[in-house]
């Protein structure tokens, strides 16, 4: 992967469409526009051109084109865009011509954004925010991702890093004093106070776990004995036919997941195999998967049918008992809620309860951390700050306290990708679409 190559890719979706955007980045961008379009428009001004095949001069398409010279571009390199018609043949013809231009090749997944990162146009947390903007399925996820793209997490991490480095500088200064005798008391108190404040602030960010959950969605597992009405409820919540419903017990054997938007919040509803002892090997595997999913879920809805014997609910962090088939029997005082997926009775109350549960778990969208990667880095920083502070307080070696501050600053620096992130980069960029 050379970065003096010029890369190109369609940045809009696949399949026939009204318009298709071809993105181009790298030193050949100007030449490509000039060759295909006959002339290059003013920077960042859209212009219409007939694109022509080099050599033959045959028209390829009528397009809107853009010239965005570096460094004032998304990637920081010279960039061009061809807004062509979105027909399959048009797209294929334009891409084929681009492929024949020297030093020009199709982009890899996430390569435009990788170049933007390498050119300092965005930090790693913003790249993650951009990935999340593209993946956002609900309003709350979109809002959180936009805040991260705009630099809320990155700016905060950068401020923390600078404040740790200031404390480190003071520690180094006090090292000189300690060579000569005693460290002035007010200097030591100042450093302690700085480490303390950072420790508290980072601890507060770590305490809020709702960002990661908002990103991934609130998971609700539907569990219950066979024929309790789990698949019928899943279909009702999803408002479409996703799971097979039948009067035969043991119909659902695998785990079926549906992503729902409940009042702007992402809720993943998971249908599982009915819990019972079974001689059928495949059903047994389904039952053990059901138990595993119930254990990991944010919430289990334990579905209790009116008929049949009582079954024990699975182990769960949080569980609501939902009586099903209220149209058959409504005498269910052992349940938190009663529904009939057939008549729709009680469904609105169930959805309200789910929204409320999700809202409590996913918070106000004010979480700073949205990935385990952030949490791991900040946990190390938090630990080092506490260790440094303890060393200072107990009169331990200042060199060691300084080393802890250095470790803390490096850990915080991982958030914006200032340090040690090669392996993270490959994983992150490969999760992007081509053209991003
Ligand atoms: N057609 C098109 N739409 C798009 C994008 C794109 O690349 N092309 N984007 C791609 O992600 C997003 C918009 N993000 C962008 C971010 C920065 C720059 C950019 O050129 N920034 C320069 C110049 C700013 C200016 O005009 O003054 C800069 O920041 O220096 C462009 C798009 C969404 N929509
Ligand atoms: N009367 C009535 N029947 C229902 C209701 N909900 C589901 N049923 C019926 O109950 C039977 C079992 O429903 P499913 O949704 O397949 O049950 P399940 O819990 O997914 O069953 P397994 O896949 O075997 O675990 C089907 O015949 C449904 O039509 C309801 O609210 N009222």
Tab-separated table of C-alpha atoms and ligand atoms in Angstrom:
chain	number	residue	atom	x	y	z
A	1	UNK	CA	0.000	0.000	0.000
A	2	UNK	CA	1.860	3.105	-1.240
A	3	UNK	CA	0.523	6.511	-0.367
A	4	UNK	CA	1.984	8.186	-3.489
A	5	UNK	CA	-0.447	6.070	-5.505
A	6	UNK	CA	-3.649	7.751	-6.552
A	7	UNK	CA	-6.645	5.789	-5.305
A	8	UNK	CA	-10.205	5.752	-6.545
A	9	UNK	CA	-13.491	4.115	-5.527
A	10	UNK	CA	-17.211	4.644	-5.680
A	11	UNK	CA	-18.257	6.194	-2.374
A	12	UNK	CA	-22.000	5.741	-2.806
A	13	UNK	CA	-23.915	2.495	-2.405
A	14	UNK	CA	-23.897	-0.447	-4.771
A	15	UNK	CA	-26.557	-1.265	-7.314
A	16	UNK	CA	-28.378	0.961	-9.802
A	17	UNK	CA	-28.907	4.519	-8.544
A	18	UNK	CA	-29.601	8.007	-9.856
A	19	UNK	CA	-26.116	9.300	-9.123
A	20	UNK	CA	-22.862	7.619	-8.159
A	21	UNK	CA	-19.951	9.440	-6.542
A	22	UNK	CA	-16.464	8.379	-7.562
A	23	UNK	CA	-13.831	9.612	-5.115
A	24	UNK	CA	-10.235	10.093	-6.169
A	25	UNK	CA	-7.287	10.972	-3.925
A	26	UNK	CA	-3.603	11.417	-4.671
A	27	UNK	CA	-1.184	13.257	-6.965
A	28	UNK	CA	-2.907	12.208	-10.229
A	29	UNK	CA	-6.243	13.778	-9.223
A	30	UNK	CA	-5.805	16.971	-11.249
A	31	UNK	CA	-4.560	15.097	-14.322
A	32	UNK	CA	-7.509	12.719	-14.184
A	33	UNK	CA	-10.030	15.581	-14.111
A	34	UNK	CA	-8.205	17.377	-16.897
A	35	UNK	CA	-7.931	14.276	-19.057
A	36	UNK	CA	-11.510	13.051	-18.642
A	37	UNK	CA	-13.288	16.397	-18.287
A	38	UNK	CA	-11.198	18.518	-20.685
A	39	UNK	CA	-10.504	21.174	-18.036
A	40	UNK	CA	-10.390	21.497	-14.257
A	41	UNK	CA	-12.912	23.737	-12.425
A	42	UNK	CA	-12.030	26.218	-9.644
A	43	UNK	CA	-11.203	24.514	-6.327
A	44	UNK	CA	-14.307	23.293	-4.449
A	45	UNK	CA	-16.717	24.543	-7.149
A	46	UNK	CA	-18.986	21.993	-8.777
A	47	UNK	CA	-18.991	22.057	-12.581
A	48	UNK	CA	-20.680	19.968	-15.276
A	49	UNK	CA	-18.485	18.231	-17.853
A	50	UNK	CA	-18.875	15.572	-20.485
A	51	UNK	CA	-16.363	12.953	-19.432
A	52	UNK	CA	-14.571	11.435	-22.413
A	53	UNK	CA	-12.477	8.346	-22.857
A	54	UNK	CA	-8.816	9.330	-23.241
A	55	UNK	CA	-7.532	8.569	-26.733
A	56	UNK	CA	-10.794	7.890	-28.551
A	57	UNK	CA	-12.595	10.939	-27.128
A	58	UNK	CA	-15.779	8.896	-26.921
A	59	UNK	CA	-18.236	10.298	-24.363
A	60	UNK	CA	-18.496	8.263	-21.149
A	61	UNK	CA	-21.071	10.271	-19.210
A	62	UNK	CA	-22.272	13.717	-18.296
A	63	UNK	CA	-20.992	14.398	-14.783
A	64	UNK	CA	-20.733	16.950	-12.020
A	65	UNK	CA	-17.088	17.200	-11.040
A	66	UNK	CA	-15.112	18.666	-8.120
A	67	UNK	CA	-11.476	19.617	-7.684
A	68	UNK	CA	-10.246	19.808	-4.067
A	69	UNK	CA	-6.504	20.511	-3.951
A	70	UNK	CA	-4.613	19.358	-0.832
A	71	UNK	CA	-4.130	20.090	1.957
A	72	UNK	CA	-7.676	21.550	2.107
A	73	UNK	CA	-9.402	18.262	1.394
A	74	UNK	CA	-10.797	15.315	3.357
A	75	UNK	CA	-7.628	13.215	2.967
A	76	UNK	CA	-5.276	16.214	2.978
A	77	UNK	CA	-4.085	15.132	-0.491
A	78	UNK	CA	-5.196	16.418	-3.869
A	79	UNK	CA	-8.702	15.057	-4.368
A	80	UNK	CA	-11.290	14.923	-7.114
A	81	UNK	CA	-14.856	13.723	-7.312
A	82	UNK	CA	-16.886	12.575	-10.301
A	83	UNK	CA	-20.621	12.617	-9.664
A	84	UNK	CA	-21.649	10.354	-12.528
A	85	UNK	CA	-24.911	8.632	-13.374
A	86	UNK	CA	-25.501	5.574	-11.232
A	87	UNK	CA	-26.181	3.009	-13.955
A	88	UNK	CA	-24.172	-0.186	-13.789
A	89	UNK	CA	-22.617	0.227	-17.258
A	90	UNK	CA	-21.729	3.893	-16.699
A	91	UNK	CA	-20.068	3.081	-13.430
A	92	UNK	CA	-18.148	0.142	-14.900
A	93	UNK	CA	-16.975	2.228	-17.878
A	94	UNK	CA	-15.681	5.117	-15.703
A	95	UNK	CA	-13.927	2.786	-13.254
A	96	UNK	CA	-12.344	0.890	-16.146
A	97	UNK	CA	-10.883	4.104	-17.590
A	98	UNK	CA	-9.545	5.171	-14.161
A	99	UNK	CA	-7.834	1.780	-13.864
A	100	UNK	CA	-5.836	2.444	-17.041
A	101	UNK	CA	-4.334	5.707	-15.748
A	102	UNK	CA	-0.719	5.266	-14.564
A	103	UNK	CA	-0.090	5.185	-10.775
A	104	UNK	CA	-3.837	4.963	-10.229
A	105	UNK	CA	-5.521	1.972	-8.520
A	106	UNK	CA	-8.746	0.997	-6.724
A	107	UNK	CA	-8.783	1.988	-3.037
A	108	UNK	CA	-8.819	-0.539	-0.230
A	109	UNK	CA	-11.506	-0.497	2.474
A	110	UNK	CA	-11.113	2.621	4.627
A	111	UNK	CA	-8.093	3.857	2.656
A	112	UNK	CA	-9.352	7.434	2.158
A	113	UNK	CA	-9.896	7.736	5.902
A	114	UNK	CA	-6.547	6.070	6.629
A	115	UNK	CA	-4.877	8.762	4.525
A	116	UNK	CA	-6.850	11.466	6.366
A	117	UNK	CA	-5.576	10.018	9.661
A	118	UNK	CA	-1.961	9.674	8.467
A	119	UNK	CA	-2.062	13.283	7.234
A	120	UNK	CA	-3.285	14.489	10.634
A	121	UNK	CA	-6.733	15.518	9.342
A	122	UNK	CA	-8.451	13.514	12.085
A	123	UNK	CA	-7.362	11.605	15.168
A	124	UNK	CA	-8.062	7.939	15.867
A	125	UNK	CA	-11.088	8.649	18.062
A	126	UNK	CA	-12.586	10.727	15.236
A	127	UNK	CA	-11.953	7.904	12.768
A	128	UNK	CA	-13.869	5.624	15.125
A	129	UNK	CA	-16.606	8.248	15.372
A	130	UNK	CA	-16.830	8.335	11.572
A	131	UNK	CA	-17.130	4.519	11.453
A	132	UNK	CA	-19.924	4.784	14.027
A	133	UNK	CA	-21.721	7.532	12.083
A	134	UNK	CA	-21.839	5.219	9.081
A	135	UNK	CA	-22.996	2.262	11.210
A	136	UNK	CA	-25.527	4.225	13.322
A	137	UNK	CA	-28.991	2.671	13.083
A	138	UNK	CA	-30.827	4.864	15.570
A	139	UNK	CA	-31.002	8.535	16.440
A	140	UNK	CA	-29.230	8.133	19.803
A	141	UNK	CA	-26.356	6.224	18.174
A	142	UNK	CA	-26.069	8.869	15.463
A	143	UNK	CA	-25.893	11.692	18.008
A	144	UNK	CA	-23.221	9.941	20.067
A	145	UNK	CA	-21.169	9.148	16.959
A	146	UNK	CA	-21.373	12.767	15.740
A	147	UNK	CA	-20.046	14.060	19.071
A	148	UNK	CA	-17.089	11.712	18.760
A	149	UNK	CA	-16.499	12.675	15.113
A	150	UNK	CA	-16.480	16.322	16.167
A	151	UNK	CA	-13.694	15.531	18.643
A	152	UNK	CA	-15.374	15.442	22.048
A	153	UNK	CA	-13.480	12.336	23.198
A	154	UNK	CA	-10.288	13.196	21.331
A	155	UNK	CA	-10.113	16.753	22.669
A	156	UNK	CA	-10.728	15.579	26.226
A	157	UNK	CA	-8.059	12.873	25.980
A	158	UNK	CA	-5.626	15.382	24.522
A	159	UNK	CA	-6.293	17.803	27.397
A	160	UNK	CA	-5.751	15.013	29.929
A	161	UNK	CA	-2.491	14.083	28.232
A	162	UNK	CA	-1.267	17.667	28.386
A	163	UNK	CA	-2.213	17.990	32.046
A	164	UNK	CA	-0.399	14.748	32.875
A	165	UNK	CA	2.662	16.036	31.018
A	166	UNK	CA	2.519	19.266	33.072
A	167	UNK	CA	2.463	17.212	36.274
A	168	UNK	CA	5.354	15.166	34.877
A	169	UNK	CA	7.353	18.345	34.212
A	170	UNK	CA	6.805	19.407	37.824
A	171	UNK	CA	7.844	15.959	39.021
A	172	UNK	CA	11.038	16.279	37.019
A	173	UNK	CA	11.644	19.708	38.493
A	174	UNK	CA	11.188	18.336	41.995
A	175	UNK	CA	13.679	15.605	41.122
A	176	UNK	CA	16.299	18.365	40.781
A	177	UNK	CA	15.304	19.745	44.177
A	178	UNK	CA	15.560	16.354	45.802
A	179	UNK	CA	19.155	16.069	44.477
A	180	UNK	CA	19.944	19.246	46.357
A	181	UNK	CA	18.039	18.316	49.492
A	182	UNK	CA	14.337	18.689	50.076
A	183	UNK	CA	11.452	19.150	47.667
A	184	UNK	CA	9.544	22.334	48.546
A	185	UNK	CA	6.287	21.362	50.227
A	186	UNK	CA	4.044	23.551	48.100
A	187	UNK	CA	5.475	22.038	44.900
A	188	UNK	CA	4.693	18.558	46.142
A	189	UNK	CA	1.178	19.611	47.201
A	190	UNK	CA	0.630	21.153	43.751
A	191	UNK	CA	1.651	17.937	41.970
A	192	UNK	CA	-0.520	15.819	44.268
A	193	UNK	CA	-3.504	18.028	43.596
A	194	UNK	CA	-2.992	17.794	39.828
A	195	UNK	CA	-2.702	13.986	39.879
A	196	UNK	CA	-5.726	13.823	42.132
A	197	UNK	CA	-7.892	15.920	39.861
A	198	UNK	CA	-6.942	13.841	36.808
A	199	UNK	CA	-7.564	10.617	38.705
A	200	UNK	CA	-11.050	11.765	39.690
A	201	UNK	CA	-11.929	13.055	36.233
A	202	UNK	CA	-10.768	9.924	34.420
A	203	UNK	CA	-12.497	7.794	37.068
A	204	UNK	CA	-15.735	9.614	36.343
A	205	UNK	CA	-15.445	8.940	32.607
A	206	UNK	CA	-14.758	5.254	33.343
A	207	UNK	CA	-17.778	4.986	35.629
A	208	UNK	CA	-20.165	5.798	32.766
A	209	UNK	CA	-20.596	2.595	30.766
A	210	UNK	CA	-23.570	3.692	28.712
A	211	UNK	CA	-21.545	4.767	25.641
A	212	UNK	CA	-20.370	1.270	24.808
A	213	UNK	CA	-23.867	-0.096	25.297
A	214	UNK	CA	-25.448	2.596	23.158
A	215	UNK	CA	-22.988	1.749	20.394
A	216	UNK	CA	-23.746	-1.957	20.564
A	217	UNK	CA	-27.429	-1.821	21.408
A	218	UNK	CA	-29.446	-2.930	24.431
A	219	UNK	CA	-29.889	-6.705	24.229
A	220	UNK	CA	-33.212	-8.269	25.150
A	221	UNK	CA	-33.406	-12.069	25.103
A	222	UNK	CA	-36.800	-13.751	24.714
A	223	UNK	CA	-36.690	-16.968	26.704
A	224	UNK	CA	-39.273	-19.454	27.888
A	225	UNK	CA	-40.501	-22.990	27.513
A	226	UNK	CA	-41.294	-24.301	24.013
A	227	UNK	CA	-44.482	-22.887	22.487
A	228	UNK	CA	-44.587	-19.997	24.987
A	229	UNK	CA	-44.971	-17.569	22.069
A	230	UNK	CA	-41.403	-16.236	21.777
A	231	UNK	CA	-41.214	-16.215	17.988
A	232	UNK	CA	-44.677	-14.664	17.723
A	233	UNK	CA	-43.559	-11.854	20.051
A	234	UNK	CA	-40.327	-11.345	18.096
A	235	UNK	CA	-42.318	-10.945	14.885
A	236	UNK	CA	-44.662	-8.498	16.600
A	237	UNK	CA	-41.759	-6.386	17.919
A	238	UNK	CA	-39.936	-6.495	14.577
A	239	UNK	CA	-43.227	-5.766	12.735
A	240	UNK	CA	-42.303	-8.389	10.146
A	241	UNK	CA	-42.037	-12.124	9.754
A	242	UNK	CA	-38.519	-12.946	10.895
A	243	UNK	CA	-39.009	-16.148	12.858
A	244	UNK	CA	-41.017	-19.262	12.041
A	245	UNK	CA	-44.111	-19.598	14.219
A	246	UNK	CA	-45.743	-23.016	14.581
A	247	UNK	CA	-47.767	-24.989	17.125
A	248	UNK	CA	-44.964	-27.574	17.137
A	249	UNK	CA	-42.874	-27.272	20.321
A	250	UNK	CA	-39.174	-26.852	19.574
A	251	UNK	CA	-39.612	-24.900	16.328
A	252	UNK	CA	-36.882	-22.344	17.043
A	253	UNK	CA	-33.514	-24.019	17.474
A	254	UNK	CA	-31.033	-21.339	16.565
A	255	UNK	CA	-30.690	-17.824	17.886
A	256	UNK	CA	-32.443	-15.153	15.784
A	257	UNK	CA	-31.500	-11.482	16.261
A	258	UNK	CA	-33.474	-8.456	15.172
A	259	UNK	CA	-32.273	-4.844	15.454
A	260	UNK	CA	-35.148	-2.586	16.514
A	261	UNK	CA	-35.439	1.152	17.010
A	262	UNK	CA	-37.453	1.815	20.159
A	263	UNK	CA	-37.958	5.548	20.581
A	264	UNK	CA	-34.576	6.254	18.936
A	265	UNK	CA	-32.735	3.716	21.071
A	266	UNK	CA	-31.074	0.630	19.599
A	267	UNK	CA	-32.558	-2.580	20.997
A	268	UNK	CA	-31.419	-6.000	19.806
A	269	UNK	CA	-34.183	-8.556	20.380
A	270	UNK	CA	-32.990	-12.146	20.432
A	271	UNK	CA	-35.312	-15.128	19.960
A	272	UNK	CA	-34.003	-18.378	21.393
A	273	UNK	CA	-34.895	-22.046	21.511
A	274	UNK	CA	-37.516	-23.043	24.079
A	275	UNK	CA	-35.880	-24.244	27.290
A	276	UNK	CA	-36.567	-27.933	27.921
A	277	UNK	CA	-34.720	-31.222	28.243
A	278	UNK	CA	-34.491	-32.712	24.799
A	279	UNK	CA	-33.160	-35.897	23.255
A	280	UNK	CA	-32.609	-34.076	19.969
A	281	UNK	CA	-28.918	-33.091	19.653
A	282	UNK	CA	-29.621	-29.990	17.579
A	283	UNK	CA	-32.312	-28.820	19.980
A	284	UNK	CA	-29.954	-29.435	22.930
A	285	UNK	CA	-27.355	-27.160	21.300
A	286	UNK	CA	-30.102	-24.568	20.760
A	287	UNK	CA	-31.047	-24.744	24.429
A	288	UNK	CA	-27.471	-24.274	25.608
A	289	UNK	CA	-27.073	-21.282	23.259
A	290	UNK	CA	-30.302	-19.866	24.653
A	291	UNK	CA	-28.950	-20.115	28.194
A	292	UNK	CA	-25.653	-18.475	27.198
A	293	UNK	CA	-27.418	-15.563	25.491
A	294	UNK	CA	-29.748	-15.089	28.471
A	295	UNK	CA	-26.750	-14.857	30.777
A	296	UNK	CA	-25.088	-12.110	28.668
A	297	UNK	CA	-28.293	-10.171	27.972
A	298	UNK	CA	-29.066	-6.734	29.406
A	299	UNK	CA	-32.609	-7.977	29.974
A	300	UNK	CA	-34.382	-11.331	29.728
A	301	UNK	CA	-38.106	-11.471	29.008
A	302	UNK	CA	-39.180	-14.748	30.563
A	303	UNK	CA	-42.302	-15.810	28.668
A	304	UNK	CA	-44.810	-17.790	30.685
A	305	UNK	CA	-47.622	-19.490	28.729
A	306	UNK	CA	-50.966	-20.088	30.485
A	307	UNK	CA	-50.844	-23.827	29.956
A	308	UNK	CA	-48.134	-26.351	30.816
A	309	UNK	CA	-46.004	-26.895	33.864
A	310	UNK	CA	-43.753	-24.233	35.444
A	311	UNK	CA	-40.185	-24.136	34.112
A	312	UNK	CA	-37.325	-22.425	35.942
A	313	UNK	CA	-36.074	-19.221	34.289
A	314	UNK	CA	-32.398	-19.102	33.203
A	315	UNK	CA	-29.691	-17.167	35.057
A	316	UNK	CA	-29.924	-13.492	34.063
A	317	UNK	CA	-28.752	-10.033	35.132
A	318	UNK	CA	-32.254	-8.679	34.893
A	319	UNK	CA	-35.488	-10.507	34.143
A	320	UNK	CA	-39.124	-9.562	33.582
A	321	UNK	CA	-41.842	-12.225	33.684
A	322	UNK	CA	-44.235	-11.823	30.761
A	323	UNK	CA	-47.457	-13.856	30.690
A	324	UNK	CA	-48.315	-14.759	27.065
A	325	UNK	CA	-51.537	-15.633	25.242
A	326	UNK	CA	-53.710	-13.320	27.352
A	327	UNK	CA	-56.546	-14.059	24.902
A	328	UNK	CA	-56.592	-17.626	26.264
A	329	UNK	CA	-56.159	-16.830	29.939
A	330	UNK	CA	-55.583	-13.568	31.790
A	331	UNK	CA	-55.361	-14.957	35.288
A	332	UNK	CA	-51.623	-14.295	35.708
A	333	UNK	CA	-50.757	-12.463	38.922
A	334	UNK	CA	-47.271	-14.057	38.974
A	335	UNK	CA	-46.215	-11.936	35.963
A	336	UNK	CA	-44.883	-8.354	35.597
A	337	UNK	CA	-46.757	-7.944	32.304
A	338	UNK	CA	-49.360	-9.873	30.357
A	339	UNK	CA	-49.581	-9.836	26.566
A	340	UNK	CA	-51.264	-11.462	23.652
A	341	UNK	CA	-49.127	-11.302	20.555
A	342	UNK	CA	-52.141	-12.532	18.562
A	343	UNK	CA	-54.548	-9.739	19.542
A	344	UNK	CA	-51.889	-7.130	20.322
A	345	UNK	CA	-53.153	-6.725	23.894
A	346	UNK	CA	-50.450	-5.512	26.304
A	347	UNK	CA	-47.869	-5.011	23.538
A	348	UNK	CA	-47.830	-1.218	23.877
A	349	UNK	CA	-47.157	-1.552	27.621
A	350	UNK	CA	-44.407	-4.068	26.936
A	351	UNK	CA	-42.764	-1.726	24.423
A	352	UNK	CA	-42.992	1.155	26.900
A	353	UNK	CA	-41.350	-1.047	29.543
A	354	UNK	CA	-38.566	-1.997	27.089
A	355	UNK	CA	-37.986	1.652	26.162
A	356	UNK	CA	-37.742	2.520	29.807
A	357	UNK	CA	-35.264	-0.301	30.497
A	358	UNK	CA	-33.151	0.701	27.482
A	359	UNK	CA	-33.203	4.366	28.459
A	360	UNK	CA	-31.964	3.557	31.953
A	361	UNK	CA	-29.114	1.398	30.640
A	362	UNK	CA	-28.084	3.546	27.670
A	363	UNK	CA	-28.164	6.867	29.513
A	364	UNK	CA	-28.369	10.365	28.121
A	365	UNK	CA	-25.771	9.963	25.385
A	366	UNK	CA	-23.347	11.908	27.572
A	367	UNK	CA	-20.804	9.079	27.851
A	368	UNK	CA	-17.334	9.911	26.595
A	369	UNK	CA	-16.118	6.339	26.081
A	370	UNK	CA	-17.781	4.318	23.355
A	371	UNK	CA	-15.447	1.340	22.909
A	372	UNK	CA	-13.664	-1.200	25.047
A	373	UNK	CA	-10.415	0.113	23.545
A	374	UNK	CA	-10.999	3.492	25.233
A	375	UNK	CA	-11.881	1.799	28.511
A	376	UNK	CA	-8.751	-0.375	28.531
A	377	UNK	CA	-6.465	2.590	27.838
A	378	UNK	CA	-8.090	4.797	30.474
A	379	UNK	CA	-8.071	2.015	33.071
A	380	UNK	CA	-4.295	1.816	32.711
A	381	UNK	CA	-3.973	5.603	32.953
A	382	UNK	CA	-6.228	5.653	36.005
A	383	UNK	CA	-4.164	2.945	37.669
A	384	UNK	CA	-0.863	4.725	36.956
A	385	UNK	CA	-2.161	8.040	38.273
A	386	UNK	CA	-3.188	6.348	41.530
A	387	UNK	CA	0.186	4.612	41.780
A	388	UNK	CA	2.109	7.825	41.112
A	389	UNK	CA	0.074	9.685	43.661
A	390	UNK	CA	0.580	6.973	46.307
A	391	UNK	CA	4.351	6.994	45.724
A	392	UNK	CA	4.490	10.735	46.200
A	393	UNK	CA	2.356	10.670	49.309
A	394	UNK	CA	4.391	7.973	50.989
A	395	UNK	CA	7.699	9.634	50.154
A	396	UNK	CA	8.616	6.955	47.610
A	397	UNK	CA	11.184	7.539	44.853
A	398	UNK	CA	10.164	10.488	42.662
A	399	UNK	CA	11.704	8.739	39.638
A	400	UNK	CA	9.081	6.022	39.993
A	401	UNK	CA	6.238	8.504	40.394
A	402	UNK	CA	7.481	10.215	37.218
A	403	UNK	CA	7.553	6.883	35.403
A	404	UNK	CA	3.918	6.286	36.395
A	405	UNK	CA	2.983	9.709	35.014
A	406	UNK	CA	4.777	8.817	31.773
A	407	UNK	CA	2.820	5.538	31.549
A	408	UNK	CA	-0.425	7.405	32.200
A	409	UNK	CA	0.264	9.951	29.451
A	410	UNK	CA	1.106	7.190	26.992
A	411	UNK	CA	-2.083	5.262	27.831
A	412	UNK	CA	-4.217	8.388	27.359
A	413	UNK	CA	-2.363	9.066	24.082
A	414	UNK	CA	-3.620	5.753	22.675
A	415	UNK	CA	-7.132	7.197	22.517
A	416	UNK	CA	-6.225	9.722	19.844
A	417	UNK	CA	-3.683	7.354	18.306
A	418	UNK	CA	-0.605	9.363	19.190
A	419	UNK	CA	1.106	6.180	20.312
A	420	UNK	CA	1.226	2.448	19.630
A	421	UNK	CA	-1.794	1.881	17.511
A	422	UNK	CA	-0.587	0.019	14.370
A	423	UNK	CA	-2.643	-3.100	15.131
A	424	UNK	CA	-5.740	-1.063	15.985
A	425	UNK	CA	-5.463	0.777	12.660
A	426	UNK	CA	-5.535	-2.323	10.476
A	427	UNK	CA	-8.554	-3.717	12.282
A	428	UNK	CA	-10.451	-0.435	12.270
A	429	UNK	CA	-9.868	0.499	8.622
A	430	UNK	CA	-10.769	-2.950	7.350
A	431	UNK	CA	-14.175	-2.502	9.018
A	432	UNK	CA	-14.905	0.460	6.715
A	433	UNK	CA	-16.575	0.258	3.321
A	434	UNK	CA	-14.551	0.690	0.166
A	435	UNK	CA	-14.709	4.366	-0.775
A	436	UNK	CA	-14.611	5.613	2.831
B	1	LIG	N1	-19.460	14.444	-2.056
B	1	LIG	C1	-19.040	14.193	-0.831
B	1	LIG	N2	-19.887	14.239	0.203
B	1	LIG	C2	-19.439	13.982	1.461
B	1	LIG	C3	-18.086	13.671	1.707
B	1	LIG	C4	-17.208	13.635	0.587
B	1	LIG	O1	-16.011	13.358	0.690
B	1	LIG	N3	-17.721	13.895	-0.638
B	1	LIG	N4	-17.668	13.413	3.022
B	1	LIG	C5	-16.539	12.712	3.319
B	1	LIG	O2	-16.285	12.225	4.392
B	1	LIG	C6	-18.511	13.846	4.126
B	1	LIG	C7	-18.263	15.299	4.409
B	1	LIG	N5	-17.007	15.469	5.061
B	1	LIG	C8	-15.978	16.230	4.572
B	1	LIG	C9	-15.008	16.639	5.460
B	1	LIG	C10	-13.999	17.447	5.039
B	1	LIG	C11	-13.927	17.836	3.700
B	1	LIG	C12	-12.884	18.786	3.243
B	1	LIG	O3	-12.629	18.897	2.064
B	1	LIG	N6	-12.272	19.552	4.141
B	1	LIG	C13	-11.277	20.536	3.842
B	1	LIG	C14	-11.864	21.749	3.134
B	1	LIG	C15	-12.960	22.440	3.896
B	1	LIG	C16	-13.482	23.663	3.124
B	1	LIG	O4	-14.226	23.534	2.152
B	1	LIG	O5	-13.100	24.776	3.522
B	1	LIG	C17	-10.551	20.957	5.103
B	1	LIG	O6	-11.049	20.608	6.190
B	1	LIG	O7	-9.499	21.560	4.998
B	1	LIG	C18	-14.863	17.371	2.800
B	1	LIG	C19	-15.888	16.570	3.242
B	1	LIG	C20	-19.947	13.572	3.815
B	1	LIG	N7	-20.316	14.042	2.499
B	2	LIG	N1	-53.924	-17.813	21.350
B	2	LIG	C1	-52.685	-17.393	21.225
B	2	LIG	N2	-51.759	-18.166	20.619
B	2	LIG	C2	-50.509	-17.731	20.508
B	2	LIG	C3	-50.120	-16.449	20.979
B	2	LIG	N3	-48.809	-16.274	20.726
B	2	LIG	C4	-48.401	-17.405	20.111
B	2	LIG	N4	-49.416	-18.289	19.977
B	2	LIG	C5	-49.367	-19.621	19.356
B	2	LIG	O1	-48.534	-20.459	20.119
B	2	LIG	C6	-47.818	-21.369	19.281
B	2	LIG	C7	-46.316	-21.255	19.560
B	2	LIG	O2	-45.875	-19.970	19.213
B	2	LIG	P1	-44.369	-19.642	18.908
B	2	LIG	O3	-44.253	-18.181	18.785
B	2	LIG	O4	-43.870	-20.472	17.775
B	2	LIG	O5	-43.715	-20.148	20.253
B	2	LIG	P2	-42.167	-20.269	20.648
B	2	LIG	O6	-42.088	-19.945	22.070
B	2	LIG	O7	-41.324	-19.475	19.712
B	2	LIG	O8	-41.951	-21.817	20.431
B	2	LIG	P3	-40.580	-22.662	20.209
B	2	LIG	O9	-39.963	-22.171	18.952
B	2	LIG	O10	-41.099	-24.046	20.116
B	2	LIG	O11	-39.731	-22.458	21.404
B	2	LIG	C8	-48.178	-20.986	17.861
B	2	LIG	O12	-49.190	-21.848	17.404
B	2	LIG	C9	-48.714	-19.575	17.999
B	2	LIG	O13	-49.625	-19.230	16.984
B	2	LIG	C10	-51.118	-15.631	21.607
B	2	LIG	O14	-50.907	-14.504	22.051
B	2	LIG	N5	-52.375	-16.154	21.705
